[in-house]
Coordinates of C-alpha atoms and ligand atoms in Angstrom, one line a residue:
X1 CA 0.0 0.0 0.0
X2 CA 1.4 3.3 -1.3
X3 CA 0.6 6.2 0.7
X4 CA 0.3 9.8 -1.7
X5 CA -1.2 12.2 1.0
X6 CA 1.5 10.9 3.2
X7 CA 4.2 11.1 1.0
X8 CA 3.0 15.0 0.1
X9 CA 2.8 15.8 3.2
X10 CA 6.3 14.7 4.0
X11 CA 8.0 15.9 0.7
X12 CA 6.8 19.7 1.3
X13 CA 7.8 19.9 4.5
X14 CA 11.6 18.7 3.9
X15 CA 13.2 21.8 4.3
X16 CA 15.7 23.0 0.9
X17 CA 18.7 20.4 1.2
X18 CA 16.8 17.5 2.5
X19 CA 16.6 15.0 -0.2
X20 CA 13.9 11.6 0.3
X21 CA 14.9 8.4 -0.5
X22 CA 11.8 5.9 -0.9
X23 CA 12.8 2.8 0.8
X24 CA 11.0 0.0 -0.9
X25 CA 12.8 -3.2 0.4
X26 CA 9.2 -5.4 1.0
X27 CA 7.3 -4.0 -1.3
X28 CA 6.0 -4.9 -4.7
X29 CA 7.4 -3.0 -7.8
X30 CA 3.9 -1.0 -8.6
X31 CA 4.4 0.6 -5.3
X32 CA 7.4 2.1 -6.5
X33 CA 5.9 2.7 -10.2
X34 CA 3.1 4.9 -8.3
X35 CA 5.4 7.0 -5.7
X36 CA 7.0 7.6 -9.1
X37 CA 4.0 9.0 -10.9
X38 CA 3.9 11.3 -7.9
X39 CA 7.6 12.1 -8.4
X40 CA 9.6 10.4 -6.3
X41 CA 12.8 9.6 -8.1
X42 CA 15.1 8.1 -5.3
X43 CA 14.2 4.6 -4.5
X44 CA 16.1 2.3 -1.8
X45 CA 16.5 -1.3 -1.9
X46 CA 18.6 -3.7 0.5
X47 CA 18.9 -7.1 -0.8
X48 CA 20.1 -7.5 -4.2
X49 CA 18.1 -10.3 -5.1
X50 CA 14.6 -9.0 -4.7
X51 CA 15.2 -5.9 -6.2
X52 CA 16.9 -7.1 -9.4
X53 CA 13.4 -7.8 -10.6
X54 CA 12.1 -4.7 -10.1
X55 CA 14.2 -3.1 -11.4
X56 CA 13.5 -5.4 -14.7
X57 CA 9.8 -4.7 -13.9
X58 CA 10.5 -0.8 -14.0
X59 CA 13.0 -0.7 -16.8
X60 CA 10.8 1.7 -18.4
X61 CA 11.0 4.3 -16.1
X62 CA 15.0 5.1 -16.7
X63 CA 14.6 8.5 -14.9
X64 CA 14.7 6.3 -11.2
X65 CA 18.0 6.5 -9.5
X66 CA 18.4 3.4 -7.6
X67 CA 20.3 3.2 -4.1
X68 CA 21.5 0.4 -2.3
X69 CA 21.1 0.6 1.7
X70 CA 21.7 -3.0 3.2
X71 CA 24.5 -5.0 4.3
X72 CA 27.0 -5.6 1.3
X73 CA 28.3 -8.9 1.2
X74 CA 31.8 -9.3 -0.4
X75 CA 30.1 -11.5 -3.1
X76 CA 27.7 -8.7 -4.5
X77 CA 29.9 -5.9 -4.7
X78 CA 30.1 -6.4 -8.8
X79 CA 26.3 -6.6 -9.3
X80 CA 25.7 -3.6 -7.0
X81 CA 27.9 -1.6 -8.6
X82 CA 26.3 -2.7 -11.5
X83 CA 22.8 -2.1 -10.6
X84 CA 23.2 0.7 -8.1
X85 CA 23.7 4.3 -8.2
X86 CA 23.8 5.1 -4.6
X87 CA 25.7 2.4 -1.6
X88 CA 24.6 4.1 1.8
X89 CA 25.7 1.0 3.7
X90 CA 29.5 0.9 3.3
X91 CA 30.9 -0.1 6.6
X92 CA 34.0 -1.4 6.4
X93 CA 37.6 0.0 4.9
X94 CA 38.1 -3.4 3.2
X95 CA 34.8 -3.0 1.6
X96 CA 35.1 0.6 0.3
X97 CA 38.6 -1.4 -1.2
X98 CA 36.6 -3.7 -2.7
X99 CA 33.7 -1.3 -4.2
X100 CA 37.0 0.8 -5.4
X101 CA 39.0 -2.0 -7.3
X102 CA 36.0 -3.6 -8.6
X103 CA 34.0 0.1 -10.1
X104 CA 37.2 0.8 -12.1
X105 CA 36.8 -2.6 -13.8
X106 CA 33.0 -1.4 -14.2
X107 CA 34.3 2.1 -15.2
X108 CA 31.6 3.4 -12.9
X109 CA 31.9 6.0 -9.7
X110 CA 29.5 5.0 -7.6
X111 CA 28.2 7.5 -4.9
X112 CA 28.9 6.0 -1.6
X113 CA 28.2 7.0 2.1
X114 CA 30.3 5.7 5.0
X115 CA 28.6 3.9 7.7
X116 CA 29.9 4.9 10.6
X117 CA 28.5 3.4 14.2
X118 CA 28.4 6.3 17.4
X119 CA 27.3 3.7 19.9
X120 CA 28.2 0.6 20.8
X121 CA 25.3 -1.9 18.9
X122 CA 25.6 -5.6 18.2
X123 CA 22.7 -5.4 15.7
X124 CA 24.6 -3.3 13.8
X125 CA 28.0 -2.4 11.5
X126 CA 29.8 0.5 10.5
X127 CA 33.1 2.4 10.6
X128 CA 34.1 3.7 14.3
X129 CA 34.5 7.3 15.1
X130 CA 38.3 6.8 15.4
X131 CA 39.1 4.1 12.8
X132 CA 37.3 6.3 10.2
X133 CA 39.6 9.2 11.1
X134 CA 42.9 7.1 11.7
X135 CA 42.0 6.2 8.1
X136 CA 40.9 9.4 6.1
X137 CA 43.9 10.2 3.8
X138 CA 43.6 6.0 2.7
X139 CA 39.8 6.3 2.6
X140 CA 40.3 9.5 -0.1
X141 CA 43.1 8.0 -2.2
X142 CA 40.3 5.5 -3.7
X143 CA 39.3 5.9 -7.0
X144 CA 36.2 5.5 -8.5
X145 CA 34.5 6.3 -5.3
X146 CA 31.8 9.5 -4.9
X147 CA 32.0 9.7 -1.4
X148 CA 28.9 12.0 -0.5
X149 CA 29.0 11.8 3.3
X150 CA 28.0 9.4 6.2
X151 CA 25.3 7.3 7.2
X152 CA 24.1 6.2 10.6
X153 CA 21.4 4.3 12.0
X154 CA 20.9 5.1 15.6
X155 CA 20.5 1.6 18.5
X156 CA 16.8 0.8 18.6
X157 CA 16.5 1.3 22.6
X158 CA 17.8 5.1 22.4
X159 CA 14.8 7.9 23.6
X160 CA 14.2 10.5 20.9
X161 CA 16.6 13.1 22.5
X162 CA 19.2 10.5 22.1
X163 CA 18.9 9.7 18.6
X164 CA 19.2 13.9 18.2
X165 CA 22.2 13.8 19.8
X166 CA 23.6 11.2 18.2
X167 CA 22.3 12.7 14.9
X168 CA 24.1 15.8 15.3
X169 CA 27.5 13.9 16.3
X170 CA 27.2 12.2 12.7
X171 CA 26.6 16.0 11.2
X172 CA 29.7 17.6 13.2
X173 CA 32.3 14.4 11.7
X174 CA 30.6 15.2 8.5
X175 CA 31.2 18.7 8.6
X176 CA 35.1 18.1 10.3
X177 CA 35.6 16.0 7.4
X178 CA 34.2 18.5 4.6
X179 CA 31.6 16.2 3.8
X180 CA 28.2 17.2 2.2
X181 CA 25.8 14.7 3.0
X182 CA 24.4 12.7 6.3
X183 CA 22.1 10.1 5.4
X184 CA 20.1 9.5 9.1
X185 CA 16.8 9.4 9.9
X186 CA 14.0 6.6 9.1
X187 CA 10.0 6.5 10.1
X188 CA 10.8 6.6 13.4
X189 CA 13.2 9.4 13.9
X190 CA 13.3 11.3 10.5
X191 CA 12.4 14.7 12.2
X192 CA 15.1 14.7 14.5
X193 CA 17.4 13.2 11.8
X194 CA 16.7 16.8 10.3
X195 CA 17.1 18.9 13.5
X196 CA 19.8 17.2 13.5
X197 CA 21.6 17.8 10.0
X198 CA 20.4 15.0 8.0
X199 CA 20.3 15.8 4.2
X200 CA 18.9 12.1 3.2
X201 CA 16.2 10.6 4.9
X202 CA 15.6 7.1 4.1
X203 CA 11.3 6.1 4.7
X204 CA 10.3 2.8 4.5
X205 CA 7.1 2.1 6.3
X206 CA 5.8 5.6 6.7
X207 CA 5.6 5.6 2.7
X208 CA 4.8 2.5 1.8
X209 CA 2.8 0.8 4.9
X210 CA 3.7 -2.2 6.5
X211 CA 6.2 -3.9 4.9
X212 CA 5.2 -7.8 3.3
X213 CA 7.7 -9.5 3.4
Ligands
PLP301 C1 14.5 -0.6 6.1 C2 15.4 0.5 6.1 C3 15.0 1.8 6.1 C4 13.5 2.2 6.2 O1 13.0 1.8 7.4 P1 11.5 2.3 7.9 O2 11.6 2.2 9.4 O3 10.5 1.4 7.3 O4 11.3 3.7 7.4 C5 15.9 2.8 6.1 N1 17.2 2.6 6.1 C6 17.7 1.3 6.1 C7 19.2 1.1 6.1 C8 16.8 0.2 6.1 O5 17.3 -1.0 6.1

């Protein structure tokens, strides 16, 4: 189930630099067709194998940009890179390596955002604070690599003043680092992801419903 009043509502009151990226992991291809005759262009997917379909289903509509937000197994890097414009989940150096090597045998540059973790969370990867910056000058001598900015994903038990805090730790790196973009924020937390510097804010549920599978 698609959600058009929702989505308006949403997209007009991003304020100028906030971008939305549709995440449509779980949900059937003519849910993404109709956010897209609505003008959503940015769609997010995070398991290769269902959305290779869909993206065969959609091949009409060459105007979608396609981003890739889900953990990146060593083994996929070449099709992502092949079917991806966007990787918002890179969280490792050995990965970005990987993406690097493997996009200048694609000749492509994907656009890549650094997962980095600010808290301590088994459920989840990503780059720490210090390893990132014990790494920067290696992390910019890749080539073929876009690197936009960061991504987080804020532990599931922090309260919302929290996940602003943690939010605006993820914009200050950014900024330290001279990076333009923060990708932060989902259904859950996507207004303080904004109070707190986000300029991509992935939605999932709160565009699409319930996810189905
Ligand atoms: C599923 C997912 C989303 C969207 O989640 P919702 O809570 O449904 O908005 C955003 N980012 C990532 C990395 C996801 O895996």
């Amino acid at each position: 189930m698609t959600c058009p009043n929702q989505f308006k509502i949403i997209k007009d009151s991003l304020p100028l630099g906030v971008s939305l990226l549709a995440v449509s992991k779980g949900h059937h291809q003519e849910s993404i067709r109709k956010l897209s005759s609505y003008g959503q262009l940015d769609f997010g997917e995070s398991r290769l194998q269902d959305a290779i379909p869909k993206k065969i289903d959609l091949n009409d509509l060459k105007q979608l940009r396609w981003h890739f937000v889900g953990t990146l197994q060593k083994n996929k890097v070449r099709r992502v890179i092949q079917e991806f414009d966007f990787i918002h989940s890179v969280d490792s150096l050995p990965l970005l390596e990987r993406i690097s090597r493997i996009s200048e045998e694609e000749q492509k540059t994907p656009s890549i955002f650094l997962q980095v973790k600010f808290r301590d969370d088994p459920n989840k990867g990503g780059l720490l604070k210090q390893d990132l910056l014990k790494s920067w000058s290696k992390i910019i001598s890749f080539s073929n690599i876009n690197l936009l900015g960061l991504m987080t994903i804020p532990p599931i038990a922090l309260n919302s003043y929290e996940r602003k805090e943690l939010f605006c730790e993820c914009r200050r790196l950014a900024n330290h680092l001279e990076l333009k973009d923060c990708s932060m924020g989902m259904s859950n937390d996507w207004q303080e992801a904004i109070e707190g510097g986000a300029s991509w804010i992935r939605l999932g549920s709160l565009l699409f419903g319930k996810r189905q599978t």
